[in-house]
CSV table of C-alpha atoms in Angstrom, one decimal:
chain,number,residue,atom,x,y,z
P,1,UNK,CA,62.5,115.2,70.2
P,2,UNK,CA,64.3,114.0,73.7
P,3,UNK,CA,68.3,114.3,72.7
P,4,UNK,CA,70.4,114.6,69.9
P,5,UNK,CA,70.3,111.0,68.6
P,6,UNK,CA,66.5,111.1,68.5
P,7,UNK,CA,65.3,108.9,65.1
P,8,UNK,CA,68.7,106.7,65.4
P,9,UNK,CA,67.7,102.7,66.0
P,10,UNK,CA,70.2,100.6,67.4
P,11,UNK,CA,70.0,97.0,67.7
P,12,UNK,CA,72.2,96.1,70.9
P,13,UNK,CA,73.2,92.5,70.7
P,14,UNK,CA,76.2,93.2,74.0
P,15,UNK,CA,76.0,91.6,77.2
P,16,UNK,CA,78.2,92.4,80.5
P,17,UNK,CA,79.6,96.0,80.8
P,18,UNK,CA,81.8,97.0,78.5
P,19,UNK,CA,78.8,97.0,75.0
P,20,UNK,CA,76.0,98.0,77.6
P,21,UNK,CA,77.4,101.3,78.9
P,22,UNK,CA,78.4,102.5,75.1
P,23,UNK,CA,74.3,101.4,74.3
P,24,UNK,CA,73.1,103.0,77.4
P,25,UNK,CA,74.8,106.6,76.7
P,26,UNK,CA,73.3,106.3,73.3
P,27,UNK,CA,70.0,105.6,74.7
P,28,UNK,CA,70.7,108.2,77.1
P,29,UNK,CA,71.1,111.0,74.2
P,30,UNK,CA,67.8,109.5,72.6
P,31,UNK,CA,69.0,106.9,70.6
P,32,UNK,CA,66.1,104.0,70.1
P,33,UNK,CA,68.3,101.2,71.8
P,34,UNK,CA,66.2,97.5,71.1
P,35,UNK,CA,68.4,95.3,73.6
P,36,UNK,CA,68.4,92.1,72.5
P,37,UNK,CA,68.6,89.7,75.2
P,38,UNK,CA,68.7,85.4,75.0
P,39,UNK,CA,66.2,83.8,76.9
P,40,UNK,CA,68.5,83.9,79.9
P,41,UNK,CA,68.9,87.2,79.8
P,42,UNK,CA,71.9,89.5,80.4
P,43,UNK,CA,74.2,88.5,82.8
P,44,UNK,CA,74.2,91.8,84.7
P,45,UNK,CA,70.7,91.2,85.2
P,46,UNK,CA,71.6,88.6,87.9
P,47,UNK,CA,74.5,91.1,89.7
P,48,UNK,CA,73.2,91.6,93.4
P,49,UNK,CA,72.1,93.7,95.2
P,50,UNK,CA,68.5,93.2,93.9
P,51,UNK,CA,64.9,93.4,95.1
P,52,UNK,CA,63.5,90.9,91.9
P,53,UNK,CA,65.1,88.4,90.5
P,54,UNK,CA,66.7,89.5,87.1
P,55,UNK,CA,66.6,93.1,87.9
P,56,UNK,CA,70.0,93.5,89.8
P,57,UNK,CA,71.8,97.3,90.2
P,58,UNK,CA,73.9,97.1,87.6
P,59,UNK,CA,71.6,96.3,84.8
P,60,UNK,CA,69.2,99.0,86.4
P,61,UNK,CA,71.8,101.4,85.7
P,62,UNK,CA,73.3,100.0,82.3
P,63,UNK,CA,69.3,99.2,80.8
P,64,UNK,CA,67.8,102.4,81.4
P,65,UNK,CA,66.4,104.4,78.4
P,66,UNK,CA,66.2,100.5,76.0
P,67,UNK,CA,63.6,98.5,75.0
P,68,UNK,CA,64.0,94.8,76.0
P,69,UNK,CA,63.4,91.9,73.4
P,70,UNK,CA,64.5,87.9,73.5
P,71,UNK,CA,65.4,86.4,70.7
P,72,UNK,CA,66.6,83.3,70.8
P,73,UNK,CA,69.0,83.6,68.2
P,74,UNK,CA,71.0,80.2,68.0
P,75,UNK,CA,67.1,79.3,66.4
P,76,UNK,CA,66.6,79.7,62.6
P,77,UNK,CA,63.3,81.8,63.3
P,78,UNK,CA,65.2,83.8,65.9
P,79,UNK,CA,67.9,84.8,62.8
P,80,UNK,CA,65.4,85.6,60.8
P,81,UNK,CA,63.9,88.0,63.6
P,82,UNK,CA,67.1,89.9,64.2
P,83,UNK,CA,67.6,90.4,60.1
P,84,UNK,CA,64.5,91.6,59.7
P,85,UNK,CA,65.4,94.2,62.5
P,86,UNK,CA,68.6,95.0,61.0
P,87,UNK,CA,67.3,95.6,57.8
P,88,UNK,CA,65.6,98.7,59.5
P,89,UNK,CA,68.4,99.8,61.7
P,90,UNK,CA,71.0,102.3,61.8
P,91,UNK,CA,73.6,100.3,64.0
P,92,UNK,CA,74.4,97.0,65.0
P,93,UNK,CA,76.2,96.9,68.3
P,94,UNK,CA,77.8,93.8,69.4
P,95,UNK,CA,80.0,92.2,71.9
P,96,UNK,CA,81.3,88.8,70.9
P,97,UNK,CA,84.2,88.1,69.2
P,98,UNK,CA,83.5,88.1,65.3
P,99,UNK,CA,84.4,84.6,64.4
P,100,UNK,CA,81.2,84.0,66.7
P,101,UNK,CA,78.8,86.6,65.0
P,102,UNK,CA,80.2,85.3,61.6
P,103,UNK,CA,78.8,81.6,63.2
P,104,UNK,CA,75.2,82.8,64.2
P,105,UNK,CA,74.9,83.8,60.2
P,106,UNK,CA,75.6,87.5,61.7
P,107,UNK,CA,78.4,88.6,60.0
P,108,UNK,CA,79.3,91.8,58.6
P,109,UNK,CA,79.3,90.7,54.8
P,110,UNK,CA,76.1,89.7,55.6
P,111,UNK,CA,74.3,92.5,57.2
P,112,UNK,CA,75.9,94.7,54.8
P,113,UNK,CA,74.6,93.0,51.8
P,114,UNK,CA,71.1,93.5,54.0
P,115,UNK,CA,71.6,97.1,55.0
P,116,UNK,CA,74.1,99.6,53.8
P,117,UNK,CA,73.5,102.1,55.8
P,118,UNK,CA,74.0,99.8,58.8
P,119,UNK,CA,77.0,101.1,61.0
P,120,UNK,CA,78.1,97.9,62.0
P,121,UNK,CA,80.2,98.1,65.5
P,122,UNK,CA,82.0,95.4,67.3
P,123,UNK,CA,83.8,95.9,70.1
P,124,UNK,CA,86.0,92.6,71.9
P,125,UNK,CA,89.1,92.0,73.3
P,126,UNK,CA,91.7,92.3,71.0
P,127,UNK,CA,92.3,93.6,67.4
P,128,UNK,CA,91.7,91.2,64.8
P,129,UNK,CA,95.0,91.7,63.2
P,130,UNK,CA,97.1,90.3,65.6
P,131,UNK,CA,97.8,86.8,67.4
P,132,UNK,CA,95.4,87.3,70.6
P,133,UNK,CA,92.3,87.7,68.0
P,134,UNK,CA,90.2,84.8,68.8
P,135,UNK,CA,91.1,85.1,72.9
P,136,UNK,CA,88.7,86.1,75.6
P,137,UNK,CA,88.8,89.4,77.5
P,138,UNK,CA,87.4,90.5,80.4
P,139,UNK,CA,88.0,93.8,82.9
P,140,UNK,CA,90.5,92.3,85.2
P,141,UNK,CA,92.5,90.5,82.0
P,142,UNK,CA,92.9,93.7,80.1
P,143,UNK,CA,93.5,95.5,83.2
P,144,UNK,CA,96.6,93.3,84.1
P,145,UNK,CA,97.5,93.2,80.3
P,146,UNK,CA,97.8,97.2,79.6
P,147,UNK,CA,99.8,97.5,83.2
P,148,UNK,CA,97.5,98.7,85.6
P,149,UNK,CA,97.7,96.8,88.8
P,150,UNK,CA,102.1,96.9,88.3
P,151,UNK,CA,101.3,100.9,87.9
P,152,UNK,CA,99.4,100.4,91.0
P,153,UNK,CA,102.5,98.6,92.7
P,154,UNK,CA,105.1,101.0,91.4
P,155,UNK,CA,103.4,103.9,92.8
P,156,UNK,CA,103.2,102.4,96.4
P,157,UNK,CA,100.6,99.6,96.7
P,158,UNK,CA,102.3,96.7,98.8
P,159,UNK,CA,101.2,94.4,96.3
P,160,UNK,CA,99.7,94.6,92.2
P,161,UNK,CA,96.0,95.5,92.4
P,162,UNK,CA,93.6,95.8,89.6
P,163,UNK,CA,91.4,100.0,89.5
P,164,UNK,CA,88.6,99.0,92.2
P,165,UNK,CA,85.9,99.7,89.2
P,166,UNK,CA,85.4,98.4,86.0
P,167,UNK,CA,87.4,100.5,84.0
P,168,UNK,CA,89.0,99.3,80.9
P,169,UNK,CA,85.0,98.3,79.6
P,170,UNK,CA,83.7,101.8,80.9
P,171,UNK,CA,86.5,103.5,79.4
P,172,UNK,CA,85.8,100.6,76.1
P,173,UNK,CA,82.4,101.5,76.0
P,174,UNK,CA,83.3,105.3,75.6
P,175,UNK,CA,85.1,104.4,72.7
P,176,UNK,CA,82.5,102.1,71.1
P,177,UNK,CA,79.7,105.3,71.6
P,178,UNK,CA,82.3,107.9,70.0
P,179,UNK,CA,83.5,105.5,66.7
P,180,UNK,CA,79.3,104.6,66.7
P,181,UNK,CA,78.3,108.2,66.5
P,182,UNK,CA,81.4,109.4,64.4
P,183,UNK,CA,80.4,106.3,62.0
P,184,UNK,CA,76.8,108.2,61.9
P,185,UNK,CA,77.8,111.2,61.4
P,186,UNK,CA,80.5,109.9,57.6
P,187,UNK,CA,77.1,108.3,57.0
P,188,UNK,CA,75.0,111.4,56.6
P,189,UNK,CA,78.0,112.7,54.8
P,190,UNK,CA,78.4,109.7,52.7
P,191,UNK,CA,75.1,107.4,52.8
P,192,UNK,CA,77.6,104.9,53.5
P,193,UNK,CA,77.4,102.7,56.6
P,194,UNK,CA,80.6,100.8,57.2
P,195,UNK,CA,81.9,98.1,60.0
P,196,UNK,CA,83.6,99.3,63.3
P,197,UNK,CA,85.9,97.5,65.6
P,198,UNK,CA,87.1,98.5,69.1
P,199,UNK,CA,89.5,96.0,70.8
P,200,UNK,CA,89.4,96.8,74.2
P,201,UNK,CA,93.5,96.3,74.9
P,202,UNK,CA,94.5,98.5,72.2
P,203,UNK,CA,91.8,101.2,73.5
P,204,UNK,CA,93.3,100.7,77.2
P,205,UNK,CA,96.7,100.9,75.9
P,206,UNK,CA,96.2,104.1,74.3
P,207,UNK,CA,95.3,105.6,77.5
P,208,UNK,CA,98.2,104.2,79.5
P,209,UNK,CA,100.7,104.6,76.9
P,210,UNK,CA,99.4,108.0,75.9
P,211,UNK,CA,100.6,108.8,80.1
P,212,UNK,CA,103.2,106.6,80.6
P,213,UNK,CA,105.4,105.4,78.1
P,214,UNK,CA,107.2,109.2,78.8
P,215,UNK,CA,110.9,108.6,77.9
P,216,UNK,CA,110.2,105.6,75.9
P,217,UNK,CA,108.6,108.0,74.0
P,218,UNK,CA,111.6,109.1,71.9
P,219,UNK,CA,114.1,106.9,69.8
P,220,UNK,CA,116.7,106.4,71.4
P,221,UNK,CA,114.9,106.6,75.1
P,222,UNK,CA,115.1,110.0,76.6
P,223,UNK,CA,114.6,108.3,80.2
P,224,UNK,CA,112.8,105.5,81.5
P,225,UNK,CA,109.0,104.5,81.4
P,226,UNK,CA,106.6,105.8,83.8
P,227,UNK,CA,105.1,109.8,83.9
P,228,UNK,CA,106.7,110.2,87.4
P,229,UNK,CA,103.9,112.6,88.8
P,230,UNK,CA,101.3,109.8,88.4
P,231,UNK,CA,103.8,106.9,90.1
P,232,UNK,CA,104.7,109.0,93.1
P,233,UNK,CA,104.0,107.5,96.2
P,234,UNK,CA,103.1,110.5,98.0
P,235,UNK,CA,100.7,111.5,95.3
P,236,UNK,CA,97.2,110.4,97.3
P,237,UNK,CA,94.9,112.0,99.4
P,238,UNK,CA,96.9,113.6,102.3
P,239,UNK,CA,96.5,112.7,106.5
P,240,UNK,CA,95.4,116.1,108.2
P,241,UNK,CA,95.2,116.3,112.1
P,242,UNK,CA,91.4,114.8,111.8
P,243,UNK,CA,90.9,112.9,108.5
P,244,UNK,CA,92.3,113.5,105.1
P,245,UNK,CA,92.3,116.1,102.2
P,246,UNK,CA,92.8,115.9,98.1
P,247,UNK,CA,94.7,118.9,97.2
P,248,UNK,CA,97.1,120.0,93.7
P,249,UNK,CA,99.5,122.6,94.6
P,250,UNK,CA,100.8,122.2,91.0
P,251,UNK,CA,101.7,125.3,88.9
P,252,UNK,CA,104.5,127.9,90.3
P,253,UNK,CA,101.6,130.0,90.9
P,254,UNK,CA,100.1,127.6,93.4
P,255,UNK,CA,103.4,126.7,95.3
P,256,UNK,CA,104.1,130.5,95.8
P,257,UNK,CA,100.6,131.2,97.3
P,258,UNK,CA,101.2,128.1,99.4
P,259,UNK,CA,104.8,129.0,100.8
P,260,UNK,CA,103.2,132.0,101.7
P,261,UNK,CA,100.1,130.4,103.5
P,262,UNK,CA,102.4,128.4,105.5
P,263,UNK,CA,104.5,131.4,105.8
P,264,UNK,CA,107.4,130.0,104.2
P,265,UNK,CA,107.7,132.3,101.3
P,266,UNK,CA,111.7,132.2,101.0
P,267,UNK,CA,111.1,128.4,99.9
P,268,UNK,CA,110.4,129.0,96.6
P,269,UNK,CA,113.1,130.6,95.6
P,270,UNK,CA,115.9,129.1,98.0
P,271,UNK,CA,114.8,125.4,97.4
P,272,UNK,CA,115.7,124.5,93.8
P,273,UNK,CA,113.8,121.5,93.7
P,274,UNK,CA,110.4,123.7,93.9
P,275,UNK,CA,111.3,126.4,91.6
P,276,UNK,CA,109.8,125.3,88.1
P,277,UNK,CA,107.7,122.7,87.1
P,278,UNK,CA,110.0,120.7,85.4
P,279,UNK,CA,112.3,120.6,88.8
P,280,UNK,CA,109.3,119.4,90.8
P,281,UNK,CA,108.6,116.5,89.0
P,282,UNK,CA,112.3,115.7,89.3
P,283,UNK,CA,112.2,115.5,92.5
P,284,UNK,CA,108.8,114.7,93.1
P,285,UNK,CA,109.1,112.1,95.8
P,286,UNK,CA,110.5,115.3,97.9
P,287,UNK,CA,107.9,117.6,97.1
P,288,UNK,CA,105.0,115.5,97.9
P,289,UNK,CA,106.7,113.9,100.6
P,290,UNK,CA,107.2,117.4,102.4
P,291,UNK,CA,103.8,118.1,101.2
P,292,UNK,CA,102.4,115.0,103.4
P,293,UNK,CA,104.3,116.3,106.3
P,294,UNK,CA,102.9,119.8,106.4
P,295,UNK,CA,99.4,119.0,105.9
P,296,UNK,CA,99.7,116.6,108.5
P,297,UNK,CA,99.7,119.7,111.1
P,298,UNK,CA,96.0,121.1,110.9
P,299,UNK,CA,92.7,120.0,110.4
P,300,UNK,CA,91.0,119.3,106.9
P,301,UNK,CA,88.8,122.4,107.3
P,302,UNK,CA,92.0,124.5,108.3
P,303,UNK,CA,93.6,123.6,105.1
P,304,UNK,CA,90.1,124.0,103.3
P,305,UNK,CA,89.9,126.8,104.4
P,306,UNK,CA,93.7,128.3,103.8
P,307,UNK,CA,93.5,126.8,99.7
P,308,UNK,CA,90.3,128.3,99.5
P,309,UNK,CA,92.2,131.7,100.1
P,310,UNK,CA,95.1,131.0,98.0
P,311,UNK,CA,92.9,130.3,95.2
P,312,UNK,CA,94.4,126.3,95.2
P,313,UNK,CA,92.4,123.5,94.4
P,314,UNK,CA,91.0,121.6,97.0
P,315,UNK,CA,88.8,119.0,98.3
P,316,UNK,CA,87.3,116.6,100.9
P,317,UNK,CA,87.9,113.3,100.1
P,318,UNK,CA,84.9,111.3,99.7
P,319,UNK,CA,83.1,108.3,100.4
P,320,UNK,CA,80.1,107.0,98.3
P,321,UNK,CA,77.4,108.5,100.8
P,322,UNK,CA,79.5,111.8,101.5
P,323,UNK,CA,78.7,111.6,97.5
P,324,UNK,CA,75.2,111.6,97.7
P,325,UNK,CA,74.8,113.8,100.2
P,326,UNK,CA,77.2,116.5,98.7
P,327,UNK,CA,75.5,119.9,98.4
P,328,UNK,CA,76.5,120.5,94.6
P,329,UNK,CA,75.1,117.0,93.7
P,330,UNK,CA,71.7,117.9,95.8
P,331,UNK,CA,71.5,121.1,94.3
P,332,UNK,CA,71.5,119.8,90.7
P,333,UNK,CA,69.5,116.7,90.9
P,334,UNK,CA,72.3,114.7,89.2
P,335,UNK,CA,71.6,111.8,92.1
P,336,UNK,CA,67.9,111.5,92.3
P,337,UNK,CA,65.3,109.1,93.4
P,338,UNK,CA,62.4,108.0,90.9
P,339,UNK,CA,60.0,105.0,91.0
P,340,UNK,CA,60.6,102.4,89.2
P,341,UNK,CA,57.3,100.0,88.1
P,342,UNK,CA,58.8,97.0,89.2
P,343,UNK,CA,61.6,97.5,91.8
P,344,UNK,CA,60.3,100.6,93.7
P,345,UNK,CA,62.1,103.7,94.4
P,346,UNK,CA,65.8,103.4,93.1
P,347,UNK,CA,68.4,106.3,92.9
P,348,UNK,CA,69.7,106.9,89.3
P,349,UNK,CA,71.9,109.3,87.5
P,350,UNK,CA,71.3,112.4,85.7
P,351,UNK,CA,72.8,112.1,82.2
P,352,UNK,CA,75.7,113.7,82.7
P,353,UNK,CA,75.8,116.5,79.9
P,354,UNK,CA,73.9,119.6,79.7
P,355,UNK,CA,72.7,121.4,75.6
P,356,UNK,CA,70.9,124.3,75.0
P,357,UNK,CA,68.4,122.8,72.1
P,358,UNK,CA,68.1,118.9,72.3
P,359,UNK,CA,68.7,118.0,75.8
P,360,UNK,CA,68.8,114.6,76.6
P,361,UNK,CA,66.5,113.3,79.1
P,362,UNK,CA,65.6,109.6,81.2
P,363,UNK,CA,62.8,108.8,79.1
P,364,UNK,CA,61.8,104.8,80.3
P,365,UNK,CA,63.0,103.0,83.0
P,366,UNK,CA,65.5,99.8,82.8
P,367,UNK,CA,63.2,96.9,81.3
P,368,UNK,CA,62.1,93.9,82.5
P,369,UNK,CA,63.5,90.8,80.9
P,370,UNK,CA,61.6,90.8,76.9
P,371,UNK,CA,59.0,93.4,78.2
P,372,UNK,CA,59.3,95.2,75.1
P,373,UNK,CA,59.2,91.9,72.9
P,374,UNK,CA,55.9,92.1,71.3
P,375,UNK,CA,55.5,95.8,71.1
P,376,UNK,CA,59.0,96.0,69.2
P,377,UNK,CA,57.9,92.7,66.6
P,378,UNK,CA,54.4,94.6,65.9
P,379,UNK,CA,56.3,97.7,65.2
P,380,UNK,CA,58.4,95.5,62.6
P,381,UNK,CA,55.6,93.9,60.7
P,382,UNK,CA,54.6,90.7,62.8
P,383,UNK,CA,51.2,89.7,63.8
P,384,UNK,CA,50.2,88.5,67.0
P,385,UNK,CA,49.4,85.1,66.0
P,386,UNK,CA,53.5,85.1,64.2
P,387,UNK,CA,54.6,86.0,68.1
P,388,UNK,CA,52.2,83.5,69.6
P,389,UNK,CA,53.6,80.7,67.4
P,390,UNK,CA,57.4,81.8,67.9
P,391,UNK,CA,56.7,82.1,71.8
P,392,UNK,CA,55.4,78.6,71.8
P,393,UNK,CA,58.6,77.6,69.6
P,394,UNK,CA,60.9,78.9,72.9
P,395,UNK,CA,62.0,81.9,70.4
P,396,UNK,CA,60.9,84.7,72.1
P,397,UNK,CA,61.5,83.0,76.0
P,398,UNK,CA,59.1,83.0,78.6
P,399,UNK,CA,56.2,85.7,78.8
P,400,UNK,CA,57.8,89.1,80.1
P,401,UNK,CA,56.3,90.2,83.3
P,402,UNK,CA,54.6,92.6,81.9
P,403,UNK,CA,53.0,91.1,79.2
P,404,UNK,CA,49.8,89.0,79.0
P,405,UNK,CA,48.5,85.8,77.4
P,406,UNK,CA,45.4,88.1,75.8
P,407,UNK,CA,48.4,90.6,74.9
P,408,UNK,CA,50.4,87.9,73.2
């Protein structure tokens, strides 16, 4: 057994980010993620940097831990392929808008006529209930939709900017993996699967609302939009004398210890606007603004060194190789380097959770495009001369690197 989802099979029709990271940390806690892939492949595939074609850094990082089979499925033989593996699955994952599954003969009527048990899980751009149903989505859309880059603005940027990573699918695909295994778990209780949607504006706006609709909150308004600590322009990694510092001098605890470092104890209580925590977000534009200026007189390891003491959280602020080369990473392996069989020595991830019985663990490298193609279709029943005659059709695309014409 390698993880807690060991015996689970998923059949993971997504593409781009947002599917693929929910199927990866699946596969990461030992889920049997089958990636199906058209004859193109995934479009990550062909994200640069890369040392082979098809095999680009995002997919490296999004396919590890999956099996890798093309289907062509816009073919009646393809269909039929990607039934027949349904009909033995435990979850259908998918990343198209329904109207387009429901096209491909996909649907969830169908597969749940096929499969019961299936837990079928879409996850798209928008809920199906409302008037943006049938619309495209990507990162940046949803991004601007839920507020982001004018959250960005209103906390100091000189102009709207969009989070510089892909959030709204990471955060999406966290979503997808939590209603997937929930979904798994009312099944054991029920022996029922069901159908699963996760739009991903309402799952951004849940986040973002959850923070900042604030006085909007009540009815009538109890004060405007916007959870002031988050929008103040101050709030950032602080200038020191040689570089910058990340530091939360939040709770009345940690401004008393920090009047005192500076030796400014008498603040606390002679400055109203830094006596409770309800007057320092008030007035936080003050507070961090005075915060800015005082750090701004010593060095970062000074101040590291002076937080460290008064027992206030602190930090370096980091770049992506400061990252790597951070003791605590080293010293847990969570960035390591492995060989890969086709690309050569590539840094990956630890999986990111640690369990005392079934620990999760990087069991295959990210596939080649339909490496797994055969091996998966034998596993389901098919003979090689049913795979030979489908390859020669153009169902199954082009041979996989690592397959053979004696192997197939």
């Amino acid at each position: 057994m390698s993880g807690p989802l060991d015996g689970i099979r998923v059949i993971d029709l997504t593409s781009v980010v947002m599917g693929p990271y929910a199927s990866s940390v699946l596969a990461d806690y030992g889920a049997d993620v089958i990636k199906v892939e058209p004859p193109a492949g995934d479009v990550m595939r062909k994200s640069g940097p890369m040392r082979n074609v098809d095999m680009g850094h995002f997919y490296l990082s999004l396919g590890r831990n999956k099996r890798s089979v093309v289907l062509d499925l816009k073919q009646d033989q393809g269909r039929e392929v990607l039934l027949r593996l349904a009909r033995h699955a435990d979850v259908l994952v998918y990343n198209i808008r329904p109207q387009a599954m429901a096209r491909l003969g996909l649907g969830y009527e169908t597969l749940q006529a096929l499969n019961p048990r299936l837990v079928y899980a879409g996850a798209y751009g928008f809920s199906q209930k409302g008037p943006y149903a049938r619309r495209p989505a990507y990162d940046d859309l949803i991004q601007g939709m839920c507020g982001i880059p004018w959250l960005a603005q209103q906390a100091g940027a000189d102009k709207p900017r969009y989070a510089p990573m892909v959030l709204v699918d990471r955060m999406a695909g966290l979503q997808l993996c939590t209603a997937i295994t929930s979904a798994l778990v009312y099944r054991e209780r029920t022996g029922r699967g069901q159908r699963v949607d996760v739009p991903m504006f309402e799952g951004m706006l849940s986040v973002i609302l959850g923070e900042h609709l604030a006085g909007e909150q009540f009815v009538p308004a109890a004060g405007p939009s916007g959870y002031q600590r988050s929008l103040a322009r101050d709030r950032r990694p602080y200038r020191t004398r040689d570089g910058y510092i990340c530091v939360l001098v939040y709770n009345d605890k940690h401004w008393r210890s920090f009047f005192a470092a500076i030796g400014q104890s008498q603040m606390f209580d002679l400055d109203a606007r830094f006596a409770s925590q309800n007057e320092r977000l008030r007035h936080i534009d003050h507070v961090y603004g005075y915060l800015s200026e005082v750090l701004a007189t010593r060095t970062t390891d000074e101040w590291l060194r002076v937080f460290e003491q008064a027992d206030i959280p602190a930090a370096r602020l980091y770049s992506i190789d400061d990252i790597v080369a951070d003791e605590h990473v080293q010293a847990t392996g969570f960035v390591k380097t492995v060989r890969h069989p086709t690309e050569g020595e590539i840094r990956i991830t630890a999986i990111p959770t640690e369990w005392s019985e079934s620990m999760p663990e990087n069991r295959r490298p990210a596939p080649a495009l339909g490496e797994h193609t055969r091996e998966v279709l034998l596993e389901f029943g098919y003979a090689d001369g049913d795979i030979a005659a489908m390859r020669d059709r153009g169902v199954l695309g082009a041979l996989a690197p690592t397959e053979t014409k004696e192997t197939t």
